[in-house]
Amino acid sequence: MIDAFKALTRRGLFLIDPETAHGLSIAALKSGLVPSCRSDADPRLAQTVAGLAFANPLGLAAGFDKNAEVPDAVLRLGFGFTEIGTVTPLAQAGNPKPRIFRLVEDEAVINRLGFNNEGHETAFARLRQRRAAGIVGVNIGANKDTADRIADYVAGIARFCDVASYFTVNISSPNTPGLRDLQGRQNLAELLSAVMSARDAAVEKSGRKLPVFLKIAPDLSEEGLDDIAAEVLDKGVDGLIVSNTTLSRDGLNDRRQAGEAGGLSGKPLFARSTAVLARMRHRIGPALPIIGVGGVSSAETALEKIRAGADLVQLYSCMVYEGPGLAGAVVKGLSRLLDRDGAKSIRELRDSRVDHWRAQKI
Ligand SMILES: Cc1cc2nc3c(=O)[nH]c(=O)nc-3n(C[C@H](O)[C@H](O)[C@H](O)COP(=O)(O)O)c2cc1C
């Protein structure tokens, strides 16, 4: 069923432009037309990370469900968690279209959306209506024309603290001019102090101390990674998400689309993002959770992220190529890999290839 669905959707959806296809995917999920994944939960895949109980380690990355339209339908596909956003305080249109490009030969995507979203209030109203359980992170950002970027992140914490399972502070999108400057040491120190204070203040309102993850780019220098590790540890951030899309165009076959401006994701991002993940695991030590994201396309690549130091894994772009059955297939595949390796839990395999991956040149 899922395979037939995959063949059909892939053939059909690839005839239309990527952004329209994305809108149709959201509409299909809303309508309930997409088959759910009925996988029996494997207790070996379950773990508690940052105080949250995950049934399995695979999540949907930010950017697919920007406006919190389908979090529960996404979870029914087999994901252990999902992340909505990036949301900014005010609705904004983003960059002119076309702004998403498929690099089919490379199973990659380039996007320069620029945080198109319906704003805090709309996403909040949808999340407030949810009745289902399930982990939904809220990825927060700043409006392009804001006078005070840090205030936009603080507003995100205050707005969503009643409905989020965790927060992601996204300072790594390449499509909002100047946003990645927040990764520099001084700016980052100020941002993280403000965000963590807002999180602590929100405990009184929501009664819960929500974990805050910082999502970083895969294009940072070694010194840049040192600075981020130092600030994350100093400010008590709860975890990292490694990584966002890359500005690099290394190793692409589809030269026709490679020249498009924007962030590259999908299979060609796998090695770079995994190498940065391992570098950060080495820097921050074993305690802090990391979510590994970039080019995950299978159970094998998901497990490789875990071996490189990830507690949890996310994917987005490869679902464009593999279809909505990918989540269930990866989760079932992880169980098979645990059988093969004789492992009692997924956590046991974490970090076994940190040294291999951090030695990779990027
Ligand atoms: C079309 C598109 C939109 C995205 N939008 C966001 C976003 O709004 N916020 C964010 O943090 N990441 C965004 N991302 C980045 C993904 O969350 C992820 O970090 C990146 O694509 C690497 O994972 P992948 O190779 O599995 O896609 C977007 C990616 C794509 C392809």
mmCIF file of C-alpha atoms and ligand atoms in Angstrom:
data_model
loop_
_atom_site.group_PDB
_atom_site.id
_atom_site.type_symbol
_atom_site.label_atom_id
_atom_site.label_comp_id
_atom_site.label_asym_id
_atom_site.label_seq_id
_atom_site.Cartn_x
_atom_site.Cartn_y
_atom_site.Cartn_z
ATOM 1 C CA MET A 1 0.000 0.000 0.000
ATOM 2 C CA ILE A 2 2.673 2.442 1.069
ATOM 3 C CA ASP A 3 4.854 1.464 -1.928
ATOM 4 C CA ALA A 4 1.999 1.978 -4.360
ATOM 5 C CA PHE A 5 1.290 5.289 -2.673
ATOM 6 C CA LYS A 6 4.949 6.226 -3.000
ATOM 7 C CA ALA A 7 5.097 5.426 -6.717
ATOM 8 C CA LEU A 8 1.873 7.286 -7.404
ATOM 9 C CA THR A 9 2.623 10.340 -5.338
ATOM 10 C CA ARG A 10 6.184 10.585 -6.567
ATOM 11 C CA ARG A 11 5.199 10.405 -10.203
ATOM 12 C CA GLY A 12 2.326 12.839 -9.716
ATOM 13 C CA LEU A 13 3.954 15.282 -7.346
ATOM 14 C CA PHE A 14 7.163 15.582 -9.388
ATOM 15 C CA LEU A 15 5.185 16.928 -12.347
ATOM 16 C CA ILE A 16 4.216 19.990 -10.386
ATOM 17 C CA ASP A 17 6.373 22.643 -8.840
ATOM 18 C CA PRO A 18 7.797 21.790 -5.402
ATOM 19 C CA GLU A 19 5.904 24.371 -3.396
ATOM 20 C CA THR A 20 2.535 23.392 -4.879
ATOM 21 C CA ALA A 21 3.414 19.729 -4.229
ATOM 22 C CA HIS A 22 4.191 20.596 -0.624
ATOM 23 C CA GLY A 23 0.798 22.292 -0.266
ATOM 24 C CA LEU A 24 -0.878 19.158 -1.648
ATOM 25 C CA SER A 25 1.003 16.966 0.826
ATOM 26 C CA ILE A 26 -0.233 19.114 3.717
ATOM 27 C CA ALA A 27 -3.789 18.973 2.320
ATOM 28 C CA ALA A 28 -3.566 15.164 1.986
ATOM 29 C CA LEU A 29 -2.380 14.825 5.578
ATOM 30 C CA LYS A 30 -5.179 17.118 6.772
ATOM 31 C CA SER A 31 -7.797 15.107 4.920
ATOM 32 C CA GLY A 32 -6.672 11.795 6.395
ATOM 33 C CA LEU A 33 -6.022 10.372 2.898
ATOM 34 C CA VAL A 34 -2.451 9.398 3.749
ATOM 35 C CA PRO A 35 -2.244 5.892 5.208
ATOM 36 C CA SER A 36 -1.077 5.795 8.839
ATOM 37 C CA CYS A 37 1.809 3.612 9.867
ATOM 38 C CA ARG A 38 0.750 0.850 12.244
ATOM 39 C CA SER A 39 4.050 -0.124 13.748
ATOM 40 C CA ASP A 40 4.167 -1.896 17.084
ATOM 41 C CA ALA A 41 6.219 0.193 19.455
ATOM 42 C CA ASP A 42 9.633 -1.369 20.058
ATOM 43 C CA PRO A 43 10.644 -0.636 23.676
ATOM 44 C CA ARG A 44 14.323 -0.736 22.654
ATOM 45 C CA LEU A 45 13.759 2.447 20.606
ATOM 46 C CA ALA A 46 12.146 4.353 23.477
ATOM 47 C CA GLN A 47 14.184 6.749 25.600
ATOM 48 C CA THR A 48 13.885 9.864 27.729
ATOM 49 C CA VAL A 49 15.804 12.831 26.315
ATOM 50 C CA ALA A 50 15.762 16.306 27.889
ATOM 51 C CA GLY A 51 13.042 15.050 30.220
ATOM 52 C CA LEU A 52 10.700 14.012 27.369
ATOM 53 C CA ALA A 53 9.666 10.391 26.753
ATOM 54 C CA PHE A 54 10.213 9.537 23.067
ATOM 55 C CA ALA A 55 8.644 6.334 21.704
ATOM 56 C CA ASN A 56 11.273 6.246 18.952
ATOM 57 C CA PRO A 57 14.187 8.514 18.003
ATOM 58 C CA LEU A 58 12.927 9.735 14.595
ATOM 59 C CA GLY A 59 11.352 13.177 14.201
ATOM 60 C CA LEU A 60 10.143 15.329 11.329
ATOM 61 C CA ALA A 61 12.426 18.361 10.955
ATOM 62 C CA ALA A 62 11.204 21.959 10.951
ATOM 63 C CA GLY A 63 10.004 23.538 7.717
ATOM 64 C CA PHE A 64 7.496 20.915 6.578
ATOM 65 C CA ASP A 65 4.681 21.892 8.954
ATOM 66 C CA LYS A 66 5.592 25.558 9.322
ATOM 67 C CA ASN A 67 2.157 26.635 10.560
ATOM 68 C CA ALA A 68 1.233 23.702 12.816
ATOM 69 C CA GLU A 69 -1.459 22.458 10.434
ATOM 70 C CA VAL A 70 -0.780 18.722 10.696
ATOM 71 C CA PRO A 71 1.285 17.758 13.757
ATOM 72 C CA ASP A 72 -0.902 14.812 14.721
ATOM 73 C CA ALA A 73 -1.159 13.470 11.168
ATOM 74 C CA VAL A 74 2.652 13.621 10.987
ATOM 75 C CA LEU A 75 2.945 11.664 14.229
ATOM 76 C CA ARG A 76 0.592 9.021 12.798
ATOM 77 C CA LEU A 77 3.103 8.428 9.979
ATOM 78 C CA GLY A 78 5.340 6.771 12.585
ATOM 79 C CA PHE A 79 7.488 9.689 13.715
ATOM 80 C CA GLY A 80 8.356 9.764 17.415
ATOM 81 C CA PHE A 81 8.104 13.559 17.405
ATOM 82 C CA THR A 82 7.540 16.516 15.101
ATOM 83 C CA GLU A 83 8.671 20.130 15.045
ATOM 84 C CA ILE A 84 6.495 22.953 13.747
ATOM 85 C CA GLY A 85 7.824 26.271 12.403
ATOM 86 C CA THR A 86 9.900 28.237 11.996
ATOM 87 C CA VAL A 87 7.307 30.683 13.308
ATOM 88 C CA THR A 88 7.933 34.403 13.657
ATOM 89 C CA PRO A 89 5.859 36.844 15.752
ATOM 90 C CA LEU A 90 4.168 38.417 12.711
ATOM 91 C CA ALA A 91 3.025 36.641 9.569
ATOM 92 C CA GLN A 92 5.384 37.215 6.639
ATOM 93 C CA ALA A 93 5.373 36.240 2.972
ATOM 94 C CA GLY A 94 8.994 35.138 2.580
ATOM 95 C CA ASN A 95 11.003 35.483 -0.634
ATOM 96 C CA PRO A 96 9.555 35.680 -4.159
ATOM 97 C CA LYS A 97 8.631 32.384 -5.881
ATOM 98 C CA PRO A 98 10.020 30.080 -7.161
ATOM 99 C CA ARG A 99 11.977 29.413 -3.982
ATOM 100 C CA ILE A 100 12.124 25.616 -3.615
ATOM 101 C CA PHE A 101 14.085 23.499 -6.135
ATOM 102 C CA ARG A 102 14.409 19.716 -6.464
ATOM 103 C CA LEU A 103 17.806 18.305 -7.424
ATOM 104 C CA VAL A 104 16.393 14.931 -8.399
ATOM 105 C CA GLU A 105 19.671 13.208 -9.369
ATOM 106 C CA ASP A 106 21.137 14.122 -5.976
ATOM 107 C CA GLU A 107 17.958 13.498 -3.939
ATOM 108 C CA ALA A 108 18.461 17.014 -2.633
ATOM 109 C CA VAL A 109 16.500 20.230 -2.222
ATOM 110 C CA ILE A 110 17.532 23.888 -2.336
ATOM 111 C CA ASN A 111 15.200 26.311 -0.593
ATOM 112 C CA ARG A 112 15.242 30.043 -0.053
ATOM 113 C CA LEU A 113 11.794 30.373 1.477
ATOM 114 C CA GLY A 114 12.824 33.039 3.999
ATOM 115 C CA PHE A 115 10.555 32.079 6.930
ATOM 116 C CA ASN A 116 7.227 32.354 5.133
ATOM 117 C CA ASN A 117 4.707 31.686 7.881
ATOM 118 C CA GLU A 118 1.363 32.772 9.307
ATOM 119 C CA GLY A 119 2.802 34.155 12.546
ATOM 120 C CA HIS A 120 2.602 33.204 16.224
ATOM 121 C CA GLU A 121 -1.120 33.659 16.844
ATOM 122 C CA THR A 122 -2.284 31.361 14.055
ATOM 123 C CA ALA A 123 0.098 28.531 14.945
ATOM 124 C CA PHE A 124 -0.699 28.954 18.642
ATOM 125 C CA ALA A 125 -4.456 28.737 18.025
ATOM 126 C CA ARG A 126 -3.956 25.443 16.135
ATOM 127 C CA LEU A 127 -1.690 23.897 18.761
ATOM 128 C CA ARG A 128 -4.078 24.880 21.542
ATOM 129 C CA GLN A 129 -6.821 22.825 19.885
ATOM 130 C CA ARG A 130 -4.780 19.611 19.805
ATOM 131 C CA ARG A 131 -6.203 16.822 21.912
ATOM 132 C CA ALA A 132 -3.773 14.031 21.051
ATOM 133 C CA ALA A 133 -0.652 13.306 23.054
ATOM 134 C CA GLY A 134 2.684 13.237 21.244
ATOM 135 C CA ILE A 135 5.803 15.386 21.250
ATOM 136 C CA VAL A 136 5.559 18.605 19.232
ATOM 137 C CA GLY A 137 8.474 21.026 19.308
ATOM 138 C CA VAL A 138 8.066 24.672 18.341
ATOM 139 C CA ASN A 139 10.840 26.186 16.218
ATOM 140 C CA ILE A 140 11.056 29.951 16.740
ATOM 141 C CA GLY A 141 12.672 32.694 14.674
ATOM 142 C CA ALA A 142 12.741 36.428 14.060
ATOM 143 C CA ASN A 143 10.810 38.515 11.524
ATOM 144 C CA LYS A 144 12.911 39.766 8.616
ATOM 145 C CA ASP A 145 12.128 43.429 9.371
ATOM 146 C CA THR A 146 12.126 43.273 13.139
ATOM 147 C CA ALA A 147 13.776 46.082 15.083
ATOM 148 C CA ASP A 148 14.851 43.625 17.811
ATOM 149 C CA ARG A 149 15.676 40.044 16.848
ATOM 150 C CA ILE A 150 16.227 38.859 20.406
ATOM 151 C CA ALA A 151 12.808 40.179 21.449
ATOM 152 C CA ASP A 152 11.222 38.059 18.690
ATOM 153 C CA TYR A 153 12.713 34.858 20.167
ATOM 154 C CA VAL A 154 11.651 35.866 23.676
ATOM 155 C CA ALA A 155 8.121 36.477 22.357
ATOM 156 C CA GLY A 156 8.133 32.954 20.889
ATOM 157 C CA ILE A 157 8.904 31.403 24.266
ATOM 158 C CA ALA A 158 6.176 33.419 25.976
ATOM 159 C CA ARG A 159 3.559 32.674 23.294
ATOM 160 C CA PHE A 160 4.082 28.898 22.984
ATOM 161 C CA CYS A 161 5.113 27.824 26.499
ATOM 162 C CA ASP A 162 1.644 26.359 27.181
ATOM 163 C CA VAL A 163 1.518 24.217 24.041
ATOM 164 C CA ALA A 164 5.110 23.275 23.110
ATOM 165 C CA SER A 165 6.894 20.102 24.186
ATOM 166 C CA TYR A 166 10.234 21.801 23.539
ATOM 167 C CA PHE A 167 11.617 24.878 21.806
ATOM 168 C CA THR A 168 14.120 25.159 18.990
ATOM 169 C CA VAL A 169 15.941 28.472 18.680
ATOM 170 C CA ASN A 170 16.677 28.682 14.978
ATOM 171 C CA ILE A 171 19.583 30.998 14.221
ATOM 172 C CA SER A 172 20.880 29.020 11.276
ATOM 173 C CA SER A 173 18.546 29.617 8.352
ATOM 174 C CA PRO A 174 20.609 31.054 5.488
ATOM 175 C CA ASN A 175 17.565 32.776 3.991
ATOM 176 C CA THR A 176 17.020 35.653 6.420
ATOM 177 C CA PRO A 177 19.824 38.182 5.874
ATOM 178 C CA GLY A 178 22.016 38.521 8.974
ATOM 179 C CA LEU A 179 20.254 35.770 10.980
ATOM 180 C CA ARG A 180 23.307 33.518 11.058
ATOM 181 C CA ASP A 181 25.268 36.399 12.695
ATOM 182 C CA LEU A 182 23.451 35.407 15.882
ATOM 183 C CA GLN A 183 25.793 32.388 15.949
ATOM 184 C CA GLY A 184 28.754 34.722 16.692
ATOM 185 C CA ARG A 185 29.917 34.618 20.308
ATOM 186 C CA GLN A 186 28.788 37.999 21.612
ATOM 187 C CA ASN A 187 25.406 37.936 19.875
ATOM 188 C CA LEU A 188 24.840 34.343 20.908
ATOM 189 C CA ALA A 189 25.634 35.078 24.556
ATOM 190 C CA GLU A 190 23.030 37.857 24.585
ATOM 191 C CA LEU A 191 20.418 35.814 22.758
ATOM 192 C CA LEU A 192 20.816 32.729 24.931
ATOM 193 C CA SER A 193 20.747 34.726 28.176
ATOM 194 C CA ALA A 194 17.478 36.332 27.116
ATOM 195 C CA VAL A 195 15.916 33.093 25.848
ATOM 196 C CA MET A 196 16.845 31.040 28.904
ATOM 197 C CA SER A 197 15.510 33.767 31.228
ATOM 198 C CA ALA A 198 12.263 33.769 29.256
ATOM 199 C CA ARG A 199 12.081 29.987 29.531
ATOM 200 C CA ASP A 200 12.623 30.170 33.305
ATOM 201 C CA ALA A 201 9.991 32.897 33.626
ATOM 202 C CA ALA A 202 7.546 30.759 31.636
ATOM 203 C CA VAL A 203 7.772 27.937 34.204
ATOM 204 C CA GLU A 204 5.444 29.904 36.449
ATOM 205 C CA LYS A 205 2.884 30.257 33.674
ATOM 206 C CA SER A 206 3.006 26.769 32.215
ATOM 207 C CA GLY A 207 4.139 24.773 35.246
ATOM 208 C CA ARG A 208 6.708 23.006 33.055
ATOM 209 C CA LYS A 209 10.392 23.682 32.425
ATOM 210 C CA LEU A 210 10.495 23.334 28.674
ATOM 211 C CA PRO A 211 13.759 22.198 27.085
ATOM 212 C CA VAL A 212 15.417 24.642 24.686
ATOM 213 C CA PHE A 213 17.456 23.347 21.740
ATOM 214 C CA LEU A 214 19.745 25.536 19.647
ATOM 215 C CA LYS A 215 19.769 24.732 15.906
ATOM 216 C CA ILE A 216 23.050 25.468 14.170
ATOM 217 C CA ALA A 217 24.404 25.656 10.627
ATOM 218 C CA PRO A 218 26.754 23.077 9.107
ATOM 219 C CA ASP A 219 28.983 25.826 7.669
ATOM 220 C CA LEU A 220 30.757 27.016 10.831
ATOM 221 C CA SER A 221 34.527 27.196 11.375
ATOM 222 C CA GLU A 222 36.205 25.162 14.129
ATOM 223 C CA GLU A 223 36.457 28.375 16.148
ATOM 224 C CA GLY A 224 32.767 29.049 15.566
ATOM 225 C CA LEU A 225 31.926 25.578 16.881
ATOM 226 C CA ASP A 226 34.126 26.214 19.956
ATOM 227 C CA ASP A 227 32.237 29.439 20.682
ATOM 228 C CA ILE A 228 28.840 27.794 20.356
ATOM 229 C CA ALA A 229 29.806 24.875 22.596
ATOM 230 C CA ALA A 230 31.121 27.276 25.245
ATOM 231 C CA GLU A 231 27.983 29.453 25.209
ATOM 232 C CA VAL A 232 25.572 26.525 25.189
ATOM 233 C CA LEU A 233 27.259 25.040 28.264
ATOM 234 C CA ASP A 234 27.573 28.424 29.986
ATOM 235 C CA LYS A 235 23.935 29.431 29.500
ATOM 236 C CA GLY A 236 22.448 26.033 30.361
ATOM 237 C CA VAL A 237 20.861 25.369 26.963
ATOM 238 C CA ASP A 238 19.245 21.909 27.003
ATOM 239 C CA GLY A 239 20.513 20.594 23.669
ATOM 240 C CA LEU A 240 21.634 21.155 20.099
ATOM 241 C CA ILE A 241 20.126 20.440 16.693
ATOM 242 C CA VAL A 242 22.810 19.804 14.098
ATOM 243 C CA SER A 243 22.187 20.933 11.427
ATOM 244 C CA ASN A 244 20.251 23.320 9.239
ATOM 245 C CA THR A 245 20.781 23.508 5.450
ATOM 246 C CA THR A 246 24.193 24.287 3.915
ATOM 247 C CA LEU A 247 25.432 26.999 1.576
ATOM 248 C CA SER A 248 27.973 24.517 0.180
ATOM 249 C CA ARG A 249 27.378 23.027 -3.273
ATOM 250 C CA ASP A 250 30.100 20.371 -3.029
ATOM 251 C CA GLY A 251 29.607 17.050 -4.761
ATOM 252 C CA LEU A 252 26.366 17.784 -6.639
ATOM 253 C CA ASN A 253 25.556 16.066 -9.941
ATOM 254 C CA ASP A 254 22.572 18.239 -10.863
ATOM 255 C CA ARG A 255 24.561 21.296 -11.969
ATOM 256 C CA ARG A 256 21.472 22.840 -13.578
ATOM 257 C CA GLN A 257 19.776 23.632 -10.260
ATOM 258 C CA ALA A 258 22.948 23.839 -8.131
ATOM 259 C CA GLY A 259 23.364 27.527 -8.942
ATOM 260 C CA GLU A 260 20.088 28.479 -7.240
ATOM 261 C CA ALA A 261 20.623 30.567 -4.099
ATOM 262 C CA GLY A 262 19.479 29.107 -0.783
ATOM 263 C CA GLY A 263 20.152 26.281 1.636
ATOM 264 C CA LEU A 264 20.892 22.772 0.382
ATOM 265 C CA SER A 265 19.430 19.732 2.158
ATOM 266 C CA GLY A 266 18.949 16.025 1.496
ATOM 267 C CA LYS A 267 21.498 13.313 0.727
ATOM 268 C CA PRO A 268 24.461 15.599 -0.153
ATOM 269 C CA LEU A 269 24.180 17.201 3.310
ATOM 270 C CA PHE A 270 24.570 13.916 5.163
ATOM 271 C CA ALA A 271 28.372 13.730 5.506
ATOM 272 C CA ARG A 272 28.874 17.406 6.338
ATOM 273 C CA SER A 273 26.106 17.580 8.942
ATOM 274 C CA THR A 274 27.207 14.283 10.526
ATOM 275 C CA ALA A 275 30.813 15.486 10.777
ATOM 276 C CA VAL A 276 29.650 18.696 12.499
ATOM 277 C CA LEU A 277 27.424 16.657 14.826
ATOM 278 C CA ALA A 278 30.408 14.510 15.897
ATOM 279 C CA ARG A 279 32.560 17.625 16.408
ATOM 280 C CA MET A 280 29.892 19.082 18.692
ATOM 281 C CA ARG A 281 29.447 15.814 20.619
ATOM 282 C CA HIS A 282 33.203 15.780 21.194
ATOM 283 C CA ARG A 283 33.127 19.391 22.389
ATOM 284 C CA ILE A 284 30.126 19.292 24.728
ATOM 285 C CA GLY A 285 30.669 15.865 26.299
ATOM 286 C CA PRO A 286 28.216 13.000 26.756
ATOM 287 C CA ALA A 287 25.496 14.633 28.864
ATOM 288 C CA LEU A 288 23.883 17.216 26.573
ATOM 289 C CA PRO A 289 21.286 15.892 24.100
ATOM 290 C CA ILE A 290 21.870 16.384 20.366
ATOM 291 C CA ILE A 291 19.331 15.946 17.563
ATOM 292 C CA GLY A 292 21.111 14.946 14.346
ATOM 293 C CA VAL A 293 19.552 16.118 11.077
ATOM 294 C CA GLY A 294 20.732 16.353 7.471
ATOM 295 C CA GLY A 295 20.401 13.797 4.690
ATOM 296 C CA VAL A 296 18.809 10.986 6.678
ATOM 297 C CA SER A 297 17.235 8.657 4.108
ATOM 298 C CA SER A 298 17.117 5.206 5.750
ATOM 299 C CA ALA A 299 17.486 3.278 9.009
ATOM 300 C CA GLU A 300 21.208 2.911 8.254
ATOM 301 C CA THR A 301 21.780 6.663 7.910
ATOM 302 C CA ALA A 302 19.628 7.360 10.995
ATOM 303 C CA LEU A 303 21.741 4.905 12.996
ATOM 304 C CA GLU A 304 24.928 6.476 11.674
ATOM 305 C CA LYS A 305 23.805 9.847 13.121
ATOM 306 C CA ILE A 306 23.309 8.105 16.482
ATOM 307 C CA ARG A 307 26.738 6.494 16.244
ATOM 308 C CA ALA A 308 28.167 9.954 15.468
ATOM 309 C CA GLY A 309 26.701 11.305 18.727
ATOM 310 C CA ALA A 310 22.972 11.978 18.229
ATOM 311 C CA ASP A 311 20.324 11.032 20.794
ATOM 312 C CA LEU A 312 17.529 11.720 18.331
ATOM 313 C CA VAL A 313 17.353 12.154 14.553
ATOM 314 C CA GLN A 314 15.183 14.249 12.235
ATOM 315 C CA LEU A 315 14.582 14.211 8.492
ATOM 316 C CA TYR A 316 12.720 16.215 5.889
ATOM 317 C CA SER A 317 14.117 16.301 2.334
ATOM 318 C CA CYS A 318 14.380 12.565 1.714
ATOM 319 C CA MET A 319 10.667 12.250 2.463
ATOM 320 C CA VAL A 320 10.131 14.350 -0.675
ATOM 321 C CA TYR A 321 11.755 11.522 -2.653
ATOM 322 C CA GLU A 322 10.659 8.472 -0.647
ATOM 323 C CA GLY A 323 7.118 9.500 0.296
ATOM 324 C CA PRO A 324 5.238 9.471 3.595
ATOM 325 C CA GLY A 325 6.047 5.797 4.278
ATOM 326 C CA LEU A 326 9.669 6.703 4.979
ATOM 327 C CA ALA A 327 9.167 7.335 8.714
ATOM 328 C CA GLY A 328 7.619 3.928 9.361
ATOM 329 C CA ALA A 329 10.274 2.227 7.228
ATOM 330 C CA VAL A 330 13.137 3.921 9.111
ATOM 331 C CA VAL A 331 11.672 3.087 12.522
ATOM 332 C CA LYS A 332 11.099 -0.568 11.601
ATOM 333 C CA GLY A 333 14.563 -0.700 10.037
ATOM 334 C CA LEU A 334 16.103 0.577 13.274
ATOM 335 C CA SER A 335 14.555 -2.354 15.137
ATOM 336 C CA ARG A 336 16.086 -4.747 12.606
ATOM 337 C CA LEU A 337 19.499 -3.091 12.998
ATOM 338 C CA LEU A 338 19.264 -3.523 16.780
ATOM 339 C CA ASP A 339 18.511 -7.237 16.226
ATOM 340 C CA ARG A 340 21.524 -7.489 13.913
ATOM 341 C CA ASP A 341 23.843 -5.754 16.383
ATOM 342 C CA GLY A 342 22.444 -7.558 19.424
ATOM 343 C CA ALA A 343 21.795 -4.190 21.116
ATOM 344 C CA LYS A 344 19.324 -3.914 23.980
ATOM 345 C CA SER A 345 18.622 -0.228 23.389
ATOM 346 C CA ILE A 346 19.269 2.426 20.775
ATOM 347 C CA ARG A 347 21.097 4.506 23.405
ATOM 348 C CA GLU A 348 23.743 1.788 23.679
ATOM 349 C CA LEU A 349 24.915 2.534 20.132
ATOM 350 C CA ARG A 350 25.323 6.290 20.581
ATOM 351 C CA ASP A 351 28.821 7.739 20.156
ATOM 352 C CA SER A 352 30.440 4.561 18.833
ATOM 353 C CA ARG A 353 31.689 6.458 15.736
ATOM 354 C CA VAL A 354 32.244 9.983 17.046
ATOM 355 C CA ASP A 355 35.985 9.783 16.365
ATOM 356 C CA HIS A 356 35.469 8.493 12.827
ATOM 357 C CA TRP A 357 33.043 11.269 11.960
ATOM 358 C CA ARG A 358 34.839 14.137 13.624
ATOM 359 C CA ALA A 359 37.964 13.286 11.644
ATOM 360 C CA GLN A 360 36.090 13.769 8.340
ATOM 361 C CA LYS A 361 37.087 16.863 6.374
ATOM 362 C CA ILE A 362 34.245 19.230 5.485
HETATM 363 C C1 LIG B 1 11.722 23.362 2.162
HETATM 364 C C2 LIG B 1 12.466 23.426 3.465
HETATM 365 C C3 LIG B 1 12.081 24.346 4.436
HETATM 366 C C4 LIG B 1 12.775 24.413 5.645
HETATM 367 N N1 LIG B 1 12.356 25.297 6.602
HETATM 368 C C5 LIG B 1 12.982 25.321 7.811
HETATM 369 C C6 LIG B 1 12.534 26.189 8.836
HETATM 370 O O1 LIG B 1 11.561 26.914 8.690
HETATM 371 N N2 LIG B 1 13.210 26.171 10.019
HETATM 372 C C7 LIG B 1 14.285 25.351 10.249
HETATM 373 O O2 LIG B 1 14.856 25.356 11.346
HETATM 374 N N3 LIG B 1 14.708 24.496 9.288
HETATM 375 C C8 LIG B 1 14.090 24.462 8.098
HETATM 376 N N4 LIG B 1 14.523 23.587 7.132
HETATM 377 C C9 LIG B 1 15.713 22.756 7.407
HETATM 378 C C10 LIG B 1 15.335 21.367 7.904
HETATM 379 O O3 LIG B 1 14.656 21.428 9.125
HETATM 380 C C11 LIG B 1 16.610 20.505 8.082
HETATM 381 O O4 LIG B 1 17.416 21.079 9.081
HETATM 382 C C12 LIG B 1 17.425 20.400 6.806
HETATM 383 O O5 LIG B 1 16.594 20.353 5.665
HETATM 384 C C13 LIG B 1 18.319 19.164 6.791
HETATM 385 O O6 LIG B 1 17.562 17.972 6.896
HETATM 386 P P1 LIG B 1 17.152 17.090 5.601
HETATM 387 O O7 LIG B 1 18.393 16.880 4.806
HETATM 388 O O8 LIG B 1 16.600 15.804 6.181
HETATM 389 O O9 LIG B 1 16.124 17.884 4.890
HETATM 390 C C14 LIG B 1 13.862 23.529 5.890
HETATM 391 C C15 LIG B 1 14.229 22.602 4.911
HETATM 392 C C16 LIG B 1 13.548 22.533 3.722
HETATM 393 C C17 LIG B 1 13.974 21.513 2.688
#
